[in-house]
Structure formats: structure tokens, C-alpha cells
Short mmCIF file of C-alpha atoms and ligand atoms in Angstrom, two decimals:
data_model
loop_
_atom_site.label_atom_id
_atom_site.label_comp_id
_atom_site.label_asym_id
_atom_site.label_seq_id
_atom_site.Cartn_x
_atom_site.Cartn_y
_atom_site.Cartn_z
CA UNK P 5 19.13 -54.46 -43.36
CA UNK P 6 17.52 -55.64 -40.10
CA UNK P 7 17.00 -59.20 -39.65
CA UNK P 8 14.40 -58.21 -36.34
CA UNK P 9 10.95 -58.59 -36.83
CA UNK P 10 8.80 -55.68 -35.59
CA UNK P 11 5.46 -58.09 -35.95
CA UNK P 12 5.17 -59.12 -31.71
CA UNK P 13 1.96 -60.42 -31.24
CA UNK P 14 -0.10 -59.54 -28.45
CA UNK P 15 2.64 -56.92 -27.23
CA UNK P 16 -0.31 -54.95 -26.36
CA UNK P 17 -0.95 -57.10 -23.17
CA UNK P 18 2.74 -57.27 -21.99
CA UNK P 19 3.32 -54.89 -18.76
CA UNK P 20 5.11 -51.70 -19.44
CA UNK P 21 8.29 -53.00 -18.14
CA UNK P 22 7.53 -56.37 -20.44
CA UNK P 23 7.26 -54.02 -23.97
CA UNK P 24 10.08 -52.01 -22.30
CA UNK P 25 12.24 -55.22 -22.59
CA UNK P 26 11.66 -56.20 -25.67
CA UNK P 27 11.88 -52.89 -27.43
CA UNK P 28 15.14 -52.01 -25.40
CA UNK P 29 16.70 -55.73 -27.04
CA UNK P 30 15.40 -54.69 -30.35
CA UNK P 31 16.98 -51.86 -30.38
CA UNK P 32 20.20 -52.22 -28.22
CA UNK P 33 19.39 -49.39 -25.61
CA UNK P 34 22.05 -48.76 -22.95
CA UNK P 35 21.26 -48.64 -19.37
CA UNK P 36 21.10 -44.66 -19.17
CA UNK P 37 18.40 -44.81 -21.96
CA UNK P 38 16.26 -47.38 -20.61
CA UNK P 39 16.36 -45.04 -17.50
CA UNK P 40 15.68 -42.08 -19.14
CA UNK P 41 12.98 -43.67 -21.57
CA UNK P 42 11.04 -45.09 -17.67
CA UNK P 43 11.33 -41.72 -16.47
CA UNK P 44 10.90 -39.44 -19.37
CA UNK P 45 13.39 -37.47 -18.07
CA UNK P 46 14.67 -34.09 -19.28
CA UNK P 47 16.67 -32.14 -17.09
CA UNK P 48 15.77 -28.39 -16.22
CA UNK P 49 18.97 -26.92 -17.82
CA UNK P 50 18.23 -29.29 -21.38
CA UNK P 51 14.52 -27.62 -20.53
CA UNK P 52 15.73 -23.78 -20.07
CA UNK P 53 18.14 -23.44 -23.08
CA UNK P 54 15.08 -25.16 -25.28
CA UNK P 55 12.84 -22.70 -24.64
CA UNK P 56 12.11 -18.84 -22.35
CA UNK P 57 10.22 -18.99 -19.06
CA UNK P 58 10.74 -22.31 -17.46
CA UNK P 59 8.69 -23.51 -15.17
CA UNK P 60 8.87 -26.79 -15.28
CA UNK P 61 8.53 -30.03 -16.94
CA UNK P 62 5.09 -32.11 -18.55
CA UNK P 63 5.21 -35.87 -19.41
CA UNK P 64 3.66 -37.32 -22.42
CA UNK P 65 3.17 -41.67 -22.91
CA UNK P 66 5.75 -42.84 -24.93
CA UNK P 67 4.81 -45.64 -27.08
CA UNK P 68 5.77 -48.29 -29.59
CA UNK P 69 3.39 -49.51 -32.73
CA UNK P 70 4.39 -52.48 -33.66
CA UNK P 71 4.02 -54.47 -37.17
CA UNK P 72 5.50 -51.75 -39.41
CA UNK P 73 7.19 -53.30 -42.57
CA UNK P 74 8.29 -50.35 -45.08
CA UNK P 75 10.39 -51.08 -48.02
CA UNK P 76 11.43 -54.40 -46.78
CA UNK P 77 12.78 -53.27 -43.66
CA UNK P 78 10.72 -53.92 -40.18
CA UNK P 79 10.30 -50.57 -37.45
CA UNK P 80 9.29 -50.47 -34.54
CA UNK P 81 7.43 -46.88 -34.34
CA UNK P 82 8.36 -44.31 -31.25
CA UNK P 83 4.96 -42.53 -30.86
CA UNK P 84 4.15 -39.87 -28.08
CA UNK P 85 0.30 -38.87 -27.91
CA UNK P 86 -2.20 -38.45 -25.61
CA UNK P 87 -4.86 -40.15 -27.29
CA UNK P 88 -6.07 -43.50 -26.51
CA UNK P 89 -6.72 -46.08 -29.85
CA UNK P 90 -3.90 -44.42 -31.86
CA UNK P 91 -1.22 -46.42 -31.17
CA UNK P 92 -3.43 -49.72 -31.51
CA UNK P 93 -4.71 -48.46 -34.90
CA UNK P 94 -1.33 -47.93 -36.51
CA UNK P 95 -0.22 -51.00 -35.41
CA UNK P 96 -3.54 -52.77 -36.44
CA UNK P 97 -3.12 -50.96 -39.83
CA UNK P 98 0.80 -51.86 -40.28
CA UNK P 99 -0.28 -55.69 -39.39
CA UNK P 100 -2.81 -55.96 -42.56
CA UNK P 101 -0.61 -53.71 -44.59
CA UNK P 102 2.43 -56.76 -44.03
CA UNK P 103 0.35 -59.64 -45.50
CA UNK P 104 0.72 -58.01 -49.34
CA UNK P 105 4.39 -57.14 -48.65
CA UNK P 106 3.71 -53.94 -45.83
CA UNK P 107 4.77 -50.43 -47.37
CA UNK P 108 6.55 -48.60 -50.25
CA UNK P 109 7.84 -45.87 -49.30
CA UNK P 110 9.77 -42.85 -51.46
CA UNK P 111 10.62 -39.43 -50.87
CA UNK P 112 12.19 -36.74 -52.87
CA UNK P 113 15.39 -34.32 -52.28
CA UNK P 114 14.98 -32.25 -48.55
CA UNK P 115 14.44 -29.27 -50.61
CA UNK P 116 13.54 -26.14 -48.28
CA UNK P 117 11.51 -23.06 -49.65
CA UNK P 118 13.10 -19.72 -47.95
CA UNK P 119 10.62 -16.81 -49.20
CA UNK P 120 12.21 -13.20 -49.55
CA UNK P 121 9.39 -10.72 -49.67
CA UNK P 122 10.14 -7.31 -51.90
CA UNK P 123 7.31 -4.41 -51.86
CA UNK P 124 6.81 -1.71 -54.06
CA UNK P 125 9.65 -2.80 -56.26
CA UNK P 126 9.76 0.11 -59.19
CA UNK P 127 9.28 -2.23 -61.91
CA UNK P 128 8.46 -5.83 -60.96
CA UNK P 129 8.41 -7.65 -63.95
CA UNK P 130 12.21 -6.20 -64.98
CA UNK P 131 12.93 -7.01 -61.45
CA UNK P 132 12.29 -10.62 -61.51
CA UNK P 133 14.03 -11.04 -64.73
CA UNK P 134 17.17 -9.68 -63.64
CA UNK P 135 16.70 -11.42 -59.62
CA UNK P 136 16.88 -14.66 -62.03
CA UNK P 137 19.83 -13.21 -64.17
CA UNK P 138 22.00 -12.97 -61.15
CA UNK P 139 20.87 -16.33 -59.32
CA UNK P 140 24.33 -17.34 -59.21
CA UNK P 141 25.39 -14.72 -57.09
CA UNK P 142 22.46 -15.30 -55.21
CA UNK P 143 22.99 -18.80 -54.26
CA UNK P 144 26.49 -18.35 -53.78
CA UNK P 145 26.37 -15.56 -50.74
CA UNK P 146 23.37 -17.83 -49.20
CA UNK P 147 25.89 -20.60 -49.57
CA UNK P 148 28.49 -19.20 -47.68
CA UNK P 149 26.55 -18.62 -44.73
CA UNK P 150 26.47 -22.31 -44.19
CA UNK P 151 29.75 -24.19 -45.27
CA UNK P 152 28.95 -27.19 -42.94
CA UNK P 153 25.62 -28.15 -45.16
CA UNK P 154 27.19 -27.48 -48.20
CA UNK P 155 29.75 -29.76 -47.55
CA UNK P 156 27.44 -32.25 -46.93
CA UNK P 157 26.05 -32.13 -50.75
CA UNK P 158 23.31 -29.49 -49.40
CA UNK P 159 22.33 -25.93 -49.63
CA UNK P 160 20.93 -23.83 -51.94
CA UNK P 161 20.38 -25.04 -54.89
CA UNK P 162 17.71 -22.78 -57.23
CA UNK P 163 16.18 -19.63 -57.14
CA UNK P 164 12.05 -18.62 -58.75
CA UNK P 165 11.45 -15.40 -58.61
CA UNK P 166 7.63 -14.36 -58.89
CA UNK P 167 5.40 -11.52 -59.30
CA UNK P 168 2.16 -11.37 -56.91
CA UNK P 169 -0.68 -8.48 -57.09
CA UNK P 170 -1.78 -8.00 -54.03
CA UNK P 171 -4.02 -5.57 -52.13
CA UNK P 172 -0.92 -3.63 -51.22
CA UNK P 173 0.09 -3.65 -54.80
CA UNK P 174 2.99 -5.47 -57.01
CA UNK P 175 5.59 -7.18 -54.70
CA UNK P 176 8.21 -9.43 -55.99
CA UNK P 177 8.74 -12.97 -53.91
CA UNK P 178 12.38 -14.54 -54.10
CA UNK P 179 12.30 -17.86 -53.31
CA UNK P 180 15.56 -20.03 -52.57
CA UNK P 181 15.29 -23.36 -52.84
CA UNK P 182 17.94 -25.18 -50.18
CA UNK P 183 18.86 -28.82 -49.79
CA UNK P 184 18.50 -28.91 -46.17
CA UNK P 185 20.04 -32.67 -45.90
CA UNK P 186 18.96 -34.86 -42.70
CA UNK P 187 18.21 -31.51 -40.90
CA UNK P 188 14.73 -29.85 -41.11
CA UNK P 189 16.68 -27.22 -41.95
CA UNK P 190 14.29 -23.92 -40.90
CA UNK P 191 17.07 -22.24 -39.15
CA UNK P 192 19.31 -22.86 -42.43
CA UNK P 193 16.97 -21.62 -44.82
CA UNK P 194 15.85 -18.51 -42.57
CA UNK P 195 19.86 -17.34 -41.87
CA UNK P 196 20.23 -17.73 -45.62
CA UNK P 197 16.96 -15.58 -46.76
CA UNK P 198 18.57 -12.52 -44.53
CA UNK P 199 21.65 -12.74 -45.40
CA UNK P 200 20.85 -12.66 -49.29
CA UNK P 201 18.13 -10.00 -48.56
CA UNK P 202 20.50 -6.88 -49.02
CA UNK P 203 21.53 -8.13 -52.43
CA UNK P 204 17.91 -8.90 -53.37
CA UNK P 205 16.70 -5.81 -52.42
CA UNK P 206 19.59 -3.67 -54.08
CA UNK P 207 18.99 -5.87 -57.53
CA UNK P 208 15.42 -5.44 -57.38
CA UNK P 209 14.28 -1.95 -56.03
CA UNK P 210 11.86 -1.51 -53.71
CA UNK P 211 12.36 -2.45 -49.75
CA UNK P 212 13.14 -6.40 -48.49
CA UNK P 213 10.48 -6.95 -46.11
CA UNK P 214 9.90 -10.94 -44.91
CA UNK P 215 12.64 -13.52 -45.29
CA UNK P 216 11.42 -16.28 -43.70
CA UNK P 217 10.95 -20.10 -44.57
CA UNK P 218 7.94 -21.78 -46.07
CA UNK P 219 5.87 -24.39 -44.51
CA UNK P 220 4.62 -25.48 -47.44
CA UNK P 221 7.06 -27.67 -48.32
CA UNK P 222 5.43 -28.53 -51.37
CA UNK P 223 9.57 -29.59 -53.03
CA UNK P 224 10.21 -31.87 -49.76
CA UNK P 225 7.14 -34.99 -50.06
CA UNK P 226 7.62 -38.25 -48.79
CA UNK P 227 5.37 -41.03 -50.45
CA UNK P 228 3.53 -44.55 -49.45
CA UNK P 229 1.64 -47.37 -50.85
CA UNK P 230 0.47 -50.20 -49.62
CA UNK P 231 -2.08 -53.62 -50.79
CA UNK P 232 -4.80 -54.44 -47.73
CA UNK P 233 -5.85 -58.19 -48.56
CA UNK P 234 -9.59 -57.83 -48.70
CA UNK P 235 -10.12 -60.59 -46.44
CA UNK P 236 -7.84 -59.55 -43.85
CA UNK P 237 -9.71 -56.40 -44.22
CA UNK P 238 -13.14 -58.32 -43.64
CA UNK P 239 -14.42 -58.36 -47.07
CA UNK P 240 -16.11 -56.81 -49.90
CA UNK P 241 -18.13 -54.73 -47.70
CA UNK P 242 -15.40 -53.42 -45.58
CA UNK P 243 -13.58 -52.29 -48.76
CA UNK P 244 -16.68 -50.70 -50.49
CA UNK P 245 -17.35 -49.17 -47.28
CA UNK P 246 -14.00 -48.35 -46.85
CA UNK P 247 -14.13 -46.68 -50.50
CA UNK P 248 -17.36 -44.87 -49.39
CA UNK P 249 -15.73 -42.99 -46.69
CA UNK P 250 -12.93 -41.96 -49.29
CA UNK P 251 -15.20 -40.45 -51.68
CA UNK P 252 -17.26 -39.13 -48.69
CA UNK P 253 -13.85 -36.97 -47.88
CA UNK P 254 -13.11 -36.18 -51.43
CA UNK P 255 -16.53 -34.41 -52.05
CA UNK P 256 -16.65 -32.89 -48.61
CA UNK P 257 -14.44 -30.40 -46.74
CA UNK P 258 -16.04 -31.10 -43.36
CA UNK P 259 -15.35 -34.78 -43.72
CA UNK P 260 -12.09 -34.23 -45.56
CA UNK P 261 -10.51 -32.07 -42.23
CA UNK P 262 -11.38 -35.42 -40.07
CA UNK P 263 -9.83 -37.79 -42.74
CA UNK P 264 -6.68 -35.58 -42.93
CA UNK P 265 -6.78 -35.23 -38.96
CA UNK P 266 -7.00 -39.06 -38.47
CA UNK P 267 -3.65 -39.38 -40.81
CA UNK P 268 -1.50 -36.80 -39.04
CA UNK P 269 -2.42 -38.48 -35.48
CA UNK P 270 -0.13 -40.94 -36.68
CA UNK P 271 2.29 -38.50 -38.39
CA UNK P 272 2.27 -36.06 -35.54
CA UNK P 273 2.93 -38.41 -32.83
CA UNK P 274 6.18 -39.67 -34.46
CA UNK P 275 7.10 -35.92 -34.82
CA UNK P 276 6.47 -35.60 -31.57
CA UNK P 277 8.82 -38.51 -30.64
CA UNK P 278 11.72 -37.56 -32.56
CA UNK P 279 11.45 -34.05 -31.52
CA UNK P 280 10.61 -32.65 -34.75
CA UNK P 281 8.40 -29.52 -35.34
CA UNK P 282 4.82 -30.43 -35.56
CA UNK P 283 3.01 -27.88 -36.29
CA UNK P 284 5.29 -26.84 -39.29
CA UNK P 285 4.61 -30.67 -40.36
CA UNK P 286 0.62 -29.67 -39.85
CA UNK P 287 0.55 -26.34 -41.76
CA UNK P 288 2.60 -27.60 -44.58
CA UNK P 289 0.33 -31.30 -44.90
CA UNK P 290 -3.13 -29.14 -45.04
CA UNK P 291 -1.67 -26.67 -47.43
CA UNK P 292 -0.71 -29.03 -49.57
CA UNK P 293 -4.04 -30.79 -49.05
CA UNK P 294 -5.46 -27.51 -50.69
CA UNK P 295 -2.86 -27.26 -53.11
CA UNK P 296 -5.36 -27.39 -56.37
CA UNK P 297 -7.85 -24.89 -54.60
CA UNK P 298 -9.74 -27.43 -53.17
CA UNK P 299 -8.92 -29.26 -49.69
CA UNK P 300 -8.37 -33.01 -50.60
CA UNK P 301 -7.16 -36.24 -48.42
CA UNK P 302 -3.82 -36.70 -47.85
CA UNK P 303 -4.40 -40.37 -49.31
CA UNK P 304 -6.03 -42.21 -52.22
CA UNK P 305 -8.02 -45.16 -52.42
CA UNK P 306 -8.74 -47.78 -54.48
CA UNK P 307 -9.62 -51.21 -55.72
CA UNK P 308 -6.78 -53.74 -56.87
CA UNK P 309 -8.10 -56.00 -60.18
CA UNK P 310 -7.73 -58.61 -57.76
CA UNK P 311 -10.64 -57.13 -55.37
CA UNK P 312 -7.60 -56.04 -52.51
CA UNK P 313 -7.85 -52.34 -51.66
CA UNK P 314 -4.23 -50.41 -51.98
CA UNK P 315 -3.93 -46.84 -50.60
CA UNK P 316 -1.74 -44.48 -51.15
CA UNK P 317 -0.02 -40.94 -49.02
CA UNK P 318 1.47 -37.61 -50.71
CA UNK P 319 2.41 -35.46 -48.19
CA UNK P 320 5.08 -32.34 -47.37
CA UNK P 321 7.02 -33.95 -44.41
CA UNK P 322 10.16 -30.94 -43.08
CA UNK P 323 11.56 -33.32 -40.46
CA UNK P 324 15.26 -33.74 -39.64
CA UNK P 325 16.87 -36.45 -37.49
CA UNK P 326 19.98 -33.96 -36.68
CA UNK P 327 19.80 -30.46 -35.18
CA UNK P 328 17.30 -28.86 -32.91
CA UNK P 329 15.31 -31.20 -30.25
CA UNK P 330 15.97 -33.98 -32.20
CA UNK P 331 19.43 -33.71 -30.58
CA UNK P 332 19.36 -31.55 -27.78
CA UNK P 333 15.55 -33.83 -25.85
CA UNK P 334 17.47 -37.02 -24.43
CA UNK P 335 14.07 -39.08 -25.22
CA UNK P 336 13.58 -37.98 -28.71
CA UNK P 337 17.59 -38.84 -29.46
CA UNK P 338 16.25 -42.93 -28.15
CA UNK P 339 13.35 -42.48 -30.18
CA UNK P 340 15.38 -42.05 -33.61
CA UNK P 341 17.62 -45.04 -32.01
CA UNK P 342 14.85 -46.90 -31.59
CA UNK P 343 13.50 -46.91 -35.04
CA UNK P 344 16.60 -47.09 -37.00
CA UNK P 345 16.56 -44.32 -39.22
CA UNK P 346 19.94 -43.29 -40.82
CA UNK P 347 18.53 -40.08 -42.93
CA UNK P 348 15.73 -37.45 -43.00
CA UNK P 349 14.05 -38.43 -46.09
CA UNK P 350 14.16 -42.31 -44.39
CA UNK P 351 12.61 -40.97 -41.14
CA UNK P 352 10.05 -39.18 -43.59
CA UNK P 353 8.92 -42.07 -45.74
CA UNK P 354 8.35 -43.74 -42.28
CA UNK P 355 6.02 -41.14 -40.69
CA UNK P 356 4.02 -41.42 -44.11
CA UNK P 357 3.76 -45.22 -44.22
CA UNK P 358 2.23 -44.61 -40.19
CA UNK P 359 0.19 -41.97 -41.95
CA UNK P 360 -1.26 -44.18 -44.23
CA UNK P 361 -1.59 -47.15 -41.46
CA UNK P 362 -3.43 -45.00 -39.44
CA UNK P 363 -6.06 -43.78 -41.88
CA UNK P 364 -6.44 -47.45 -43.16
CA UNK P 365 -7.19 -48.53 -39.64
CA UNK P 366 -9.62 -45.67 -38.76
CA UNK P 367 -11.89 -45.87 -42.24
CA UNK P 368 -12.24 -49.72 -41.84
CA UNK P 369 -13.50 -48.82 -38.15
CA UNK P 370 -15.46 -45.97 -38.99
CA UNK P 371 -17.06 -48.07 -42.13
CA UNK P 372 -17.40 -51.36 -39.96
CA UNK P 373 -18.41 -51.35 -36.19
CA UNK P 374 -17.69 -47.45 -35.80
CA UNK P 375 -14.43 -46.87 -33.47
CA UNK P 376 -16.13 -46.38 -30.29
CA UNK P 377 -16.33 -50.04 -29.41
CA UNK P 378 -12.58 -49.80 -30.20
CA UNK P 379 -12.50 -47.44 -27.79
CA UNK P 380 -14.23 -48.94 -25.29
CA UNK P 381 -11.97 -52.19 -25.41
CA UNK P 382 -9.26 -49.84 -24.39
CA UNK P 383 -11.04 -48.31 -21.98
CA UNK P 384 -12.24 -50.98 -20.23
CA UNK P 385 -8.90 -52.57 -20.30
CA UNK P 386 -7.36 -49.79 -18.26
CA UNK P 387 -10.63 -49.39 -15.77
CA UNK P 388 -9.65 -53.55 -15.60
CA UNK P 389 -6.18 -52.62 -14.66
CA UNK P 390 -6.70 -50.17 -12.23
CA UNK P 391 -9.18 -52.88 -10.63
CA UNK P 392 -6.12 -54.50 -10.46
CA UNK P 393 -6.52 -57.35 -13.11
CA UNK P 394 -3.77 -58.90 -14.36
CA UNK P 395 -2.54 -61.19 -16.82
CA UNK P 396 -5.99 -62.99 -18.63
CA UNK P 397 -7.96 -61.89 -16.27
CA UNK P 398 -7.52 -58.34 -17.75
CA UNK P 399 -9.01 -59.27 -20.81
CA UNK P 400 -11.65 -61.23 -19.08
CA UNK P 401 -12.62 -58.68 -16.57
CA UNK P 402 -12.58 -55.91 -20.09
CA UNK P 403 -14.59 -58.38 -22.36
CA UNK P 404 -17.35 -58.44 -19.30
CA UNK P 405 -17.76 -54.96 -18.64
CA UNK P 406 -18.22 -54.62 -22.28
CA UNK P 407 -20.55 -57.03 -22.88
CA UNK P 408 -22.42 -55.41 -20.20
CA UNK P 409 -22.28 -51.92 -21.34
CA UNK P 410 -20.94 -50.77 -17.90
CA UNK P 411 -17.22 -49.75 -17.53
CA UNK P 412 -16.72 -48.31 -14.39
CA UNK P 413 -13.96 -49.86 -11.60
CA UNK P 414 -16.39 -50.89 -9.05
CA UNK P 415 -18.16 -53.12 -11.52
CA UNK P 416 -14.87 -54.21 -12.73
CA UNK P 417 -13.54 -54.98 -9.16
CA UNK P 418 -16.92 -57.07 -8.63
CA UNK P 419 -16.25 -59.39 -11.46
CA UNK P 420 -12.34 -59.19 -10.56
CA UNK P 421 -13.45 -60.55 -7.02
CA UNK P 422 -16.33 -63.13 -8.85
CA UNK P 423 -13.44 -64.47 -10.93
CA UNK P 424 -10.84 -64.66 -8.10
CA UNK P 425 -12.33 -63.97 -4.88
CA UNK P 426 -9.84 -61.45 -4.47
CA UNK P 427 -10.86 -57.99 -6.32
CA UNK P 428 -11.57 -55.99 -3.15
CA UNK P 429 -8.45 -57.18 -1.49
CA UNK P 430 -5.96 -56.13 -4.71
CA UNK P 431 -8.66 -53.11 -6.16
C1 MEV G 21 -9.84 -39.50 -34.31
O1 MEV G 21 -8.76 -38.92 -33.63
C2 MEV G 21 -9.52 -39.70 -35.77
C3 MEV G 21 -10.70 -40.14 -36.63
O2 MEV G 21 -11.79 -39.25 -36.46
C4 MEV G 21 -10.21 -40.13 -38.06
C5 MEV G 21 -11.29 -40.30 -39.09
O3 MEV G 21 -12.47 -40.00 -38.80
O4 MEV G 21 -10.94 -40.71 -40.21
C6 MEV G 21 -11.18 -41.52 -36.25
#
């Protein structure tokens, strides 16, 4: 267990190359990955074999929430995103989540759902009973098409067989359930559904059409729960407004799509990170979200008899920390470095706990002071920057402009200049 603490106060206002010290001590990066982490770089051969038609090559920020305790353990968080208040918010979330003990985290087997689609089978209902008769056989040619996982305790594991009436008539969906391990395991599950296809279709009638994976990964859910103290949180009010927003998204769809959203900006941008498949993580978290027939958050909320607010996350997560970009992108192999994680399930519970963090952090704004003054901090901080602020005076110059309601770099060079006498000269 790690004796580092990922709480660093104030790392927000260290320069890049400040935060790029302290994480690359944290987390014992070599030379070549310090280098490659400054100057996100991924060569143009890494770049052709990933995918057809290259071009070239488009950055992303890399960054690091801090303040993440889960299951005892502290992380520092590798999160690539575009959009500004994100990274603050998890790490504002994680901080009030560590005061009642940070998160608790679970996660079931990696279990994979390969679908093998059979139309017009003659008889559909005899067909499924004798597709589950001969699941042995089944699971034991999708088996041997990949010794390596089985070997590792993986593979497939079960079969269902069901009927579905649809408006091309009966068809008769095979679905293999496979242990996909620390991989995400799509490529495992899809080379499996072909190559037990010919048997299906030969026990069952009728013609083998799809074989392809699920994204629902509705066998494969990573779990977190967390106390908020209420005063950390800013009191009763924040948590009955807090609770107000929840029940706002339970009873409404519109709402509910912006609560879900604000969770998987946090989930996403880890999966972007490690190099893991985001919009299979996207499709399968607003399935499930619909799951019962009725879209629903991704978390829970609630009151503690104590008056603290604990929250909780349920989500499909299909993320591997071997295999595909999570090997082959240089930057996404320092990212899993970086935050420790030994298997897929552990990388999992993470990106729910940051789930969680991040919807914590943008209710309490939204039900509060709203997040655009949030936003505006940021903003102004950078428009400070670029004035060419540094040290306090950044947050000096920032605090100004907002005050003032104008955050724009000539007004922040005039105050730069009022509080130094040099803004023009360094602007
Ligand atoms: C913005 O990217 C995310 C939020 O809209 C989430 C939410 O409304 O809960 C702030």
C-alpha cells in the first residue's frame, strides 16, 4: 500500500513544470517519460499502425486531480479533457470525500457479453434449449481461440441463450459470457463469437448473422460510496439543495442526461488517459442508466442519520490496463504508471470513485453559487497568466477582474502594471 499522500494543497497554483515535479517523484517517472509526458509525444509510426489515414497528430492537456483516497489507498488521477473546471471539481470533490474516510470502491468479475445473432431459426424455442444443452462444447471451442486468457483464470465462462420477437420475426441471441481479465477484452470476446458461430448456427437452424460484443456491460460494474461531512459541504442547505438536484434528475430525463454527463466528464477523461475506449464506456453507462425502462442517474443520494450526505455510483466500466492503446500510446502507458493501478477491475473502481467526485462537486455548485463563477475563477486565472502574472499576483490580478465583472487581458495587464508597475513591460 502507498505511504504517498495524493492530498497537495494548492497544487493548482504550482507552474506546469512545478506539478510536473511533484507528480513525476510521486510516481517514480524516468527521464524518457517525463519527456514524453512535456511533449505529449506519439510518434507517426505508433500513430499509423493505431489507426488508417494518418495525417497527423492532435494534443490534448494532460492533467492530474489531486486528493483522491479510495479504499485506503491515495491516487493521483491522470485526466485528459478539454474542458476547463473538470479537473478542479474532481479534485474539489475527492478533498471533501477524504474527511469521512474518501471512497469505497468494489467491482465485480471483468465479465464480457459477446452476442451471436441467429434469424429465422426453424424452431426457436427447441433451439435455445438445445444451444444451452451443448454449452460445454460451446465454451470450450471459444476457449481455444484464446489460450493466453485462459491461462490467466479468464475466458468464457457461461452461455444464455434467448428468444426475441422482433419485426423480422423469431431470432435466437447466444450470448457468451467471457472473463476478459485486466484487458477490456472486445477483441477477445468478438474472435470468440465468430469462431463459435458455425457451431451455433449448425445446433440451432436458421443463418448466424451478428457476432459481435456488447456494450452494455451490464455483468462488468464497478461500485463507489462515499460520506461528504455536511459542513465541509457548507451546510444543511447545500445538502438539501444538493438532494433537490438528485430528485430533480430522478424525475426528469432532460435533467437526468446532464447529471449522467457531469459524472462521465470525470470517467471519460481517465479513459481517455489510459487509452481506454470511451465511447464503449459511454454507450454501456447510459444503457445501463435505462436499464429498468426508465433513464436514471448513474448515482444515489442521500442523508446520513448523522445529517452528512453519502453518495453512491453503479456503473458498467469495460476498461483494461493491458492490450490495445493502453499499451501501444506511450502517454497513456505513464498515465496507468502514474496512478498505480495493478488490475482492470482496480483501474475501474477508480474511474467510478472520480465519477462520483465529480458529480458531488458539480451538484453542490449547481445547488450553491451555480458553476459559472467557478468558471470564471479559472478563467480569469489564465487571462491573469497570459497578462503575465505570476506567483500571488495571479490570484490577485484573477480575484480583481472578478470582482469587477471584466475578464479580459488588457484589464488584467492594467491591474498587473497598478500592482507592479510592470504589466505592459512583461504582458
Ligand atoms: C458540465 O460539463 C457538467 C455539468 O453540467 C454537470 C451537471 O449539470 O450536473 C455541470
Amino acid at each position: 500500500m502507498s505511504t504517498k499522500s495524493s492530498r497537495i494543497p494548492e497544487f493548482y497554483k504550482l507552474s506546469v513544470e512545478e506539478r510536473l515535479s511533484i507528480v513525476r517523484k510521486y510516481a517514480d517517472l524516468t527521464d524518457e517519460e517525463v519527456e514524453t509526458l512535456r511533449s505529449g509525444r506519439l510518434s507517426y509510426d505508433i500513430a499509423d499502425r493505431m489507426i488508417e489515414n494518418v495525417v497527423g497528430l492532435m494534443a490534448m492537456p494532460f492533467a492530474i486531480a489531486t486528493n483522491f483516497l479510495i479504499n485506503g489507498r491515495d491516487y493521483l488521477i491522470p485526466m485528459v479533457i478539454e474542458e476547463p473546471s473538470v479537473v478542479a471539481a474532481a479534485s474539489n470533490g475527492a478533498r471533501m470525500a477524504r474527511v469521512k474516510g474518501g471512497f469505497h470502491a468494489s467491482s465485480t468479475e471483468p465479465i464480457m457479453i459477446g452476442q451471436i445473432q441467429v434469424v429465422r431459426p426453424p424452431n426457436p424455442y427447441k433451439a435455445r434449449l438445445e444451444l444451452l444443452q451443448r454449452k460445454d462444447e460451446i465454451l470450450d471451442l471459444a476457449n481455444s481461440r484464446d489460450p493466453v486468457l485462459v491461462g490467466l483464470g479468464g475466458g468464457a465462462k457461461d452461455l444464455r441463450v434467448k428468444v426475441l420477437e422482433t419485426f423480422r420475426g423469431s431470432m435466437v441471441i447466444v450470448e457468451l459470457l467471457v472473463d476478459c481479465r485486466d484487458a477490456a477484452g472486445m477483441n477477445a470476446v468478438n474472435t470468440m463469437a465468430e469462431a463459435v458461430a458455425p457451431l451455433v448456427e449448425r445446433i440451432a437452424g436458421g443463418r448466424v448473422r451478428l457476432r459481435i460484443v456488447s456494450n452494455l456491460a451490464s455483468y462488468r460494474l464497478a461500485r463507489a460510496w462515499a460520506i461528504f461531512d455536511k459542513d465541509i459541504l457548507g451546510g444543511e442547505d447545500a445538502i438539501e439543495g444538493i438532494l433537490d438536484a438528485y430528485a430533480f434528475a430522478v424525475a426528469d430525463p432532460y435533467r437526468c442526461a446532464t447529471h449522467n454527463k457531469g459524472i462521465m466528464n470525470g470517467v471519460i477523461a481517465v479513459a481517455l488517459a489510459t487509452g481506454n475506449d470511451h465511447r464503449a464506456i459511454e454507450a454501456g453507462a447510459h444503457a445501463y442508466a435505462a436499464m429498468d425502462g426508465r433513464y436514471k442517474p448513474l448515482t444515489t443520494w442521500d442523508k446520513t442519520p448523522d445529517g452528512d450526505l453519502i453518495g453512491t455510483i453503479e456503473l458498467p466500466l469495460a476498461v483494461g490496463v493491458v492490450g490495445g492503446a493502453t499499451r501501444s500510446h506511450p502517454t497513456a502507458r505513464i498515465a496507468l504508471k502514474i496512478l498505480g493501478v495493478k488490475t482492470a477491475r482496480e483501474l475501474a473502481e477508480v474511474m467510478a470513485s472520480v465519477g462520483l467526485a465529480q458529480n458531488l462537486a458539480a451538484l453542490r455548485a449547481l445547488a450553491t453559487e451555480g458553476i459559472q463563477r467557478g468558471h470564471m475563477k479559472l478563467h480569469a486565472r489564465n487571462i491573469a497568466i497570459a497578462a503575465g502574472a505570476t506567483g500571488d499576483l495571479i490570484d490577485e490580478v484573477a480575484r480583481r477582474m472578478v470582482e469587477e465583472g471584466v475578464i479580459r487581458i488588457d484589464r488584467a495587464k492594467e491591474i498587473l502594471s497598478e500592482l507592479t508597475g510592470m504589466g505592459r513591460e512583461t504582458g
